[in-house]
Amino acid sequence: MLVEDDTDIRDLLSGLLQYRGYGVLCASDGEEALAILRAAETPPALILLDLMMPGMDGYAFRAAQRKIPEVRDVPLVVTSALPNPRIAELEPVAVVMKPLELDDLLPIIERYCQPAPART
């Protein structure tokens, strides 16, 4: 799952991940992400979370996500443009600073997610 308010970043990253065979759920803010998580039949393998978003930011999203038993343990990768000592409170498996470097992000995604088998 990709939670990112910047449409350009969200579309580019989602497209890249889909091209590499990953299924991607996208949300533009924390409230939308929670609605998608509640409606999903199976939880995502990983959440890529931007911290600074209008409405429900990354911190509020993470607090709410932890209250949903089906998704509370989904690993979290924080993406942020600014370092913040509070990031540790979110217990991410990784923090990737913006601007995003795919060489930093892709190995983390590969560790937690499996691409769909190629169609023949």
mmCIF file with all atom_site columns, C-alpha atoms in Angstrom:
data_model
loop_
_atom_site.group_PDB
_atom_site.id
_atom_site.type_symbol
_atom_site.label_atom_id
_atom_site.label_alt_id
_atom_site.label_comp_id
_atom_site.label_asym_id
_atom_site.label_entity_id
_atom_site.label_seq_id
_atom_site.pdbx_PDB_ins_code
_atom_site.Cartn_x
_atom_site.Cartn_y
_atom_site.Cartn_z
_atom_site.occupancy
_atom_site.B_iso_or_equiv
_atom_site.pdbx_formal_charge
_atom_site.auth_seq_id
_atom_site.auth_comp_id
_atom_site.auth_asym_id
_atom_site.auth_atom_id
_atom_site.pdbx_PDB_model_num
ATOM 1   C CA . MET A 1 1   ? 0.000   0.000   0.000   1.00 0.00 ? 1   MET A CA 1
ATOM 2   C CA . LEU A 1 2   ? 1.228   3.460   -0.937  1.00 0.00 ? 2   LEU A CA 1
ATOM 3   C CA . VAL A 1 3   ? -0.038  6.402   1.124   1.00 0.00 ? 3   VAL A CA 1
ATOM 4   C CA . GLU A 1 4   ? 1.188   9.614   -0.503  1.00 0.00 ? 4   GLU A CA 1
ATOM 5   C CA . ASP A 1 5   ? -0.544  12.959  -1.032  1.00 0.00 ? 5   ASP A CA 1
ATOM 6   C CA . ASP A 1 6   ? 1.709   14.110  -3.881  1.00 0.00 ? 6   ASP A CA 1
ATOM 7   C CA . THR A 1 7   ? -0.074  12.904  -7.011  1.00 0.00 ? 7   THR A CA 1
ATOM 8   C CA . ASP A 1 8   ? 3.077   12.879  -9.136  1.00 0.00 ? 8   ASP A CA 1
ATOM 9   C CA . ILE A 1 9   ? 5.057   10.797  -6.636  1.00 0.00 ? 9   ILE A CA 1
ATOM 10  C CA . ARG A 1 10  ? 2.112   8.459   -6.025  1.00 0.00 ? 10  ARG A CA 1
ATOM 11  C CA . ASP A 1 11  ? 1.461   7.888   -9.734  1.00 0.00 ? 11  ASP A CA 1
ATOM 12  C CA . LEU A 1 12  ? 5.127   7.447   -10.622 1.00 0.00 ? 12  LEU A CA 1
ATOM 13  C CA . LEU A 1 13  ? 5.908   5.058   -7.765  1.00 0.00 ? 13  LEU A CA 1
ATOM 14  C CA . SER A 1 14  ? 2.687   3.107   -8.190  1.00 0.00 ? 14  SER A CA 1
ATOM 15  C CA . GLY A 1 15  ? 3.323   2.739   -11.921 1.00 0.00 ? 15  GLY A CA 1
ATOM 16  C CA . LEU A 1 16  ? 6.880   1.584   -11.351 1.00 0.00 ? 16  LEU A CA 1
ATOM 17  C CA . LEU A 1 17  ? 5.825   -0.994  -8.760  1.00 0.00 ? 17  LEU A CA 1
ATOM 18  C CA . GLN A 1 18  ? 3.015   -2.266  -10.965 1.00 0.00 ? 18  GLN A CA 1
ATOM 19  C CA . TYR A 1 19  ? 5.437   -2.532  -13.879 1.00 0.00 ? 19  TYR A CA 1
ATOM 20  C CA . ARG A 1 20  ? 7.635   -4.699  -11.652 1.00 0.00 ? 20  ARG A CA 1
ATOM 21  C CA . GLY A 1 21  ? 4.656   -6.966  -10.945 1.00 0.00 ? 21  GLY A CA 1
ATOM 22  C CA . TYR A 1 22  ? 3.495   -5.698  -7.562  1.00 0.00 ? 22  TYR A CA 1
ATOM 23  C CA . GLY A 1 23  ? -0.135  -5.074  -6.719  1.00 0.00 ? 23  GLY A CA 1
ATOM 24  C CA . VAL A 1 24  ? -0.443  -1.571  -5.302  1.00 0.00 ? 24  VAL A CA 1
ATOM 25  C CA . LEU A 1 25  ? -3.231  -0.040  -3.252  1.00 0.00 ? 25  LEU A CA 1
ATOM 26  C CA . CYS A 1 26  ? -2.984  3.770   -3.317  1.00 0.00 ? 26  CYS A CA 1
ATOM 27  C CA . ALA A 1 27  ? -4.319  6.416   -0.979  1.00 0.00 ? 27  ALA A CA 1
ATOM 28  C CA . SER A 1 28  ? -3.831  10.179  -0.948  1.00 0.00 ? 28  SER A CA 1
ATOM 29  C CA . ASP A 1 29  ? -4.120  10.592  2.822   1.00 0.00 ? 29  ASP A CA 1
ATOM 30  C CA . GLY A 1 30  ? -4.494  8.671   6.063   1.00 0.00 ? 30  GLY A CA 1
ATOM 31  C CA . GLU A 1 31  ? -8.302  8.623   6.091   1.00 0.00 ? 31  GLU A CA 1
ATOM 32  C CA . GLU A 1 32  ? -8.489  7.172   2.593   1.00 0.00 ? 32  GLU A CA 1
ATOM 33  C CA . ALA A 1 33  ? -5.818  4.610   3.486   1.00 0.00 ? 33  ALA A CA 1
ATOM 34  C CA . LEU A 1 34  ? -7.783  3.455   6.541   1.00 0.00 ? 34  LEU A CA 1
ATOM 35  C CA . ALA A 1 35  ? -10.942 3.062   4.469   1.00 0.00 ? 35  ALA A CA 1
ATOM 36  C CA . ILE A 1 36  ? -9.049  0.977   1.910   1.00 0.00 ? 36  ILE A CA 1
ATOM 37  C CA . LEU A 1 37  ? -7.467  -1.173  4.627   1.00 0.00 ? 37  LEU A CA 1
ATOM 38  C CA . ARG A 1 38  ? -10.837 -1.823  6.270   1.00 0.00 ? 38  ARG A CA 1
ATOM 39  C CA . ALA A 1 39  ? -12.368 -2.850  2.933   1.00 0.00 ? 39  ALA A CA 1
ATOM 40  C CA . ALA A 1 40  ? -9.470  -5.027  1.741   1.00 0.00 ? 40  ALA A CA 1
ATOM 41  C CA . GLU A 1 41  ? -10.007 -8.787  1.743   1.00 0.00 ? 41  GLU A CA 1
ATOM 42  C CA . THR A 1 42  ? -6.369  -9.376  2.651   1.00 0.00 ? 42  THR A CA 1
ATOM 43  C CA . PRO A 1 43  ? -3.970  -6.941  4.297   1.00 0.00 ? 43  PRO A CA 1
ATOM 44  C CA . PRO A 1 44  ? -1.126  -5.494  2.253   1.00 0.00 ? 44  PRO A CA 1
ATOM 45  C CA . ALA A 1 45  ? 2.338   -6.942  2.761   1.00 0.00 ? 45  ALA A CA 1
ATOM 46  C CA . LEU A 1 46  ? 3.823   -3.479  3.369   1.00 0.00 ? 46  LEU A CA 1
ATOM 47  C CA . ILE A 1 47  ? 2.714   0.118   3.836   1.00 0.00 ? 47  ILE A CA 1
ATOM 48  C CA . LEU A 1 48  ? 4.753   2.966   2.333   1.00 0.00 ? 48  LEU A CA 1
ATOM 49  C CA . LEU A 1 49  ? 3.688   6.002   4.338   1.00 0.00 ? 49  LEU A CA 1
ATOM 50  C CA . ASP A 1 50  ? 4.337   9.679   3.727   1.00 0.00 ? 50  ASP A CA 1
ATOM 51  C CA . LEU A 1 51  ? 4.324   11.585  7.009   1.00 0.00 ? 51  LEU A CA 1
ATOM 52  C CA . MET A 1 52  ? 3.311   15.069  5.942   1.00 0.00 ? 52  MET A CA 1
ATOM 53  C CA . MET A 1 53  ? -0.163  14.953  4.406   1.00 0.00 ? 53  MET A CA 1
ATOM 54  C CA . PRO A 1 54  ? -3.206  17.211  4.675   1.00 0.00 ? 54  PRO A CA 1
ATOM 55  C CA . GLY A 1 55  ? -6.023  15.933  6.838   1.00 0.00 ? 55  GLY A CA 1
ATOM 56  C CA . MET A 1 56  ? -4.868  12.795  8.620   1.00 0.00 ? 56  MET A CA 1
ATOM 57  C CA . ASP A 1 57  ? -1.077  12.805  8.606   1.00 0.00 ? 57  ASP A CA 1
ATOM 58  C CA . GLY A 1 58  ? 1.194   9.781   8.889   1.00 0.00 ? 58  GLY A CA 1
ATOM 59  C CA . TYR A 1 59  ? 1.311   9.852   12.688  1.00 0.00 ? 59  TYR A CA 1
ATOM 60  C CA . ALA A 1 60  ? -2.477  9.882   13.057  1.00 0.00 ? 60  ALA A CA 1
ATOM 61  C CA . PHE A 1 61  ? -2.796  7.175   10.408  1.00 0.00 ? 61  PHE A CA 1
ATOM 62  C CA . ARG A 1 62  ? -0.323  4.908   12.207  1.00 0.00 ? 62  ARG A CA 1
ATOM 63  C CA . ALA A 1 63  ? -2.134  5.369   15.534  1.00 0.00 ? 63  ALA A CA 1
ATOM 64  C CA . ALA A 1 64  ? -5.450  4.423   13.906  1.00 0.00 ? 64  ALA A CA 1
ATOM 65  C CA . GLN A 1 65  ? -3.912  1.554   11.929  1.00 0.00 ? 65  GLN A CA 1
ATOM 66  C CA . ARG A 1 66  ? -2.558  0.007   15.117  1.00 0.00 ? 66  ARG A CA 1
ATOM 67  C CA . LYS A 1 67  ? -6.133  -0.203  16.449  1.00 0.00 ? 67  LYS A CA 1
ATOM 68  C CA . ILE A 1 68  ? -7.251  -2.451  13.566  1.00 0.00 ? 68  ILE A CA 1
ATOM 69  C CA . PRO A 1 69  ? -6.313  -6.033  14.486  1.00 0.00 ? 69  PRO A CA 1
ATOM 70  C CA . GLU A 1 70  ? -6.165  -7.271  10.876  1.00 0.00 ? 70  GLU A CA 1
ATOM 71  C CA . VAL A 1 71  ? -3.560  -4.701  9.838   1.00 0.00 ? 71  VAL A CA 1
ATOM 72  C CA . ARG A 1 72  ? -1.838  -3.590  13.029  1.00 0.00 ? 72  ARG A CA 1
ATOM 73  C CA . ASP A 1 73  ? 1.259   -5.696  12.298  1.00 0.00 ? 73  ASP A CA 1
ATOM 74  C CA . VAL A 1 74  ? 1.719   -4.770  8.635   1.00 0.00 ? 74  VAL A CA 1
ATOM 75  C CA . PRO A 1 75  ? 5.319   -3.537  8.256   1.00 0.00 ? 75  PRO A CA 1
ATOM 76  C CA . LEU A 1 76  ? 5.689   0.180   7.695   1.00 0.00 ? 76  LEU A CA 1
ATOM 77  C CA . VAL A 1 77  ? 8.192   2.121   5.602   1.00 0.00 ? 77  VAL A CA 1
ATOM 78  C CA . VAL A 1 78  ? 8.170   5.849   6.284   1.00 0.00 ? 78  VAL A CA 1
ATOM 79  C CA . THR A 1 79  ? 8.963   8.284   3.492   1.00 0.00 ? 79  THR A CA 1
ATOM 80  C CA . SER A 1 80  ? 9.711   11.828  4.534   1.00 0.00 ? 80  SER A CA 1
ATOM 81  C CA . ALA A 1 81  ? 11.346  14.966  3.206   1.00 0.00 ? 81  ALA A CA 1
ATOM 82  C CA . LEU A 1 82  ? 12.411  16.099  6.663   1.00 0.00 ? 82  LEU A CA 1
ATOM 83  C CA . PRO A 1 83  ? 14.181  14.148  9.404   1.00 0.00 ? 83  PRO A CA 1
ATOM 84  C CA . ASN A 1 84  ? 12.120  13.931  12.567  1.00 0.00 ? 84  ASN A CA 1
ATOM 85  C CA . PRO A 1 85  ? 13.085  12.259  15.844  1.00 0.00 ? 85  PRO A CA 1
ATOM 86  C CA . ARG A 1 86  ? 9.433   11.226  16.325  1.00 0.00 ? 86  ARG A CA 1
ATOM 87  C CA . ILE A 1 87  ? 9.641   8.822   13.363  1.00 0.00 ? 87  ILE A CA 1
ATOM 88  C CA . ALA A 1 88  ? 10.936  6.133   15.738  1.00 0.00 ? 88  ALA A CA 1
ATOM 89  C CA . GLU A 1 89  ? 7.554   6.217   17.547  1.00 0.00 ? 89  GLU A CA 1
ATOM 90  C CA . LEU A 1 90  ? 5.990   4.743   14.416  1.00 0.00 ? 90  LEU A CA 1
ATOM 91  C CA . GLU A 1 91  ? 8.258   1.682   14.608  1.00 0.00 ? 91  GLU A CA 1
ATOM 92  C CA . PRO A 1 92  ? 9.005   1.586   10.882  1.00 0.00 ? 92  PRO A CA 1
ATOM 93  C CA . VAL A 1 93  ? 11.039  -1.226  9.371   1.00 0.00 ? 93  VAL A CA 1
ATOM 94  C CA . ALA A 1 94  ? 12.781  1.482   7.331   1.00 0.00 ? 94  ALA A CA 1
ATOM 95  C CA . VAL A 1 95  ? 12.858  5.212   6.698   1.00 0.00 ? 95  VAL A CA 1
ATOM 96  C CA . VAL A 1 96  ? 13.548  6.472   3.190   1.00 0.00 ? 96  VAL A CA 1
ATOM 97  C CA . MET A 1 97  ? 14.164  10.174  2.819   1.00 0.00 ? 97  MET A CA 1
ATOM 98  C CA . LYS A 1 98  ? 12.766  12.208  -0.070  1.00 0.00 ? 98  LYS A CA 1
ATOM 99  C CA . PRO A 1 99  ? 13.608  12.731  -2.784  1.00 0.00 ? 99  PRO A CA 1
ATOM 100 C CA . LEU A 1 100 ? 13.143  8.980   -3.047  1.00 0.00 ? 100 LEU A CA 1
ATOM 101 C CA . GLU A 1 101 ? 15.985  6.949   -4.470  1.00 0.00 ? 101 GLU A CA 1
ATOM 102 C CA . LEU A 1 102 ? 14.682  3.746   -6.029  1.00 0.00 ? 102 LEU A CA 1
ATOM 103 C CA . ASP A 1 103 ? 17.959  1.991   -5.279  1.00 0.00 ? 103 ASP A CA 1
ATOM 104 C CA . ASP A 1 104 ? 17.197  2.552   -1.581  1.00 0.00 ? 104 ASP A CA 1
ATOM 105 C CA . LEU A 1 105 ? 13.481  1.779   -1.723  1.00 0.00 ? 105 LEU A CA 1
ATOM 106 C CA . LEU A 1 106 ? 13.274  -1.272  -3.994  1.00 0.00 ? 106 LEU A CA 1
ATOM 107 C CA . PRO A 1 107 ? 15.365  -3.650  -1.837  1.00 0.00 ? 107 PRO A CA 1
ATOM 108 C CA . ILE A 1 108 ? 13.089  -2.889  1.119   1.00 0.00 ? 108 ILE A CA 1
ATOM 109 C CA . ILE A 1 109 ? 9.971   -3.567  -0.923  1.00 0.00 ? 109 ILE A CA 1
ATOM 110 C CA . GLU A 1 110 ? 11.493  -6.775  -2.292  1.00 0.00 ? 110 GLU A CA 1
ATOM 111 C CA . ARG A 1 111 ? 12.181  -7.959  1.261   1.00 0.00 ? 111 ARG A CA 1
ATOM 112 C CA . TYR A 1 112 ? 8.479   -7.789  2.208   1.00 0.00 ? 112 TYR A CA 1
ATOM 113 C CA . CYS A 1 113 ? 6.544   -8.153  -1.051  1.00 0.00 ? 113 CYS A CA 1
ATOM 114 C CA . GLN A 1 114 ? 6.340   -10.720 -3.794  1.00 0.00 ? 114 GLN A CA 1
ATOM 115 C CA . PRO A 1 115 ? 5.529   -9.634  -7.345  1.00 0.00 ? 115 PRO A CA 1
ATOM 116 C CA . ALA A 1 116 ? 2.703   -11.420 -9.106  1.00 0.00 ? 116 ALA A CA 1
ATOM 117 C CA . PRO A 1 117 ? 3.832   -14.263 -11.361 1.00 0.00 ? 117 PRO A CA 1
ATOM 118 C CA . ALA A 1 118 ? 4.455   -13.172 -14.933 1.00 0.00 ? 118 ALA A CA 1
ATOM 119 C CA . ARG A 1 119 ? 1.658   -14.015 -17.308 1.00 0.00 ? 119 ARG A CA 1
ATOM 120 C CA . THR A 1 120 ? 2.517   -16.075 -20.340 1.00 0.00 ? 120 THR A CA 1
#
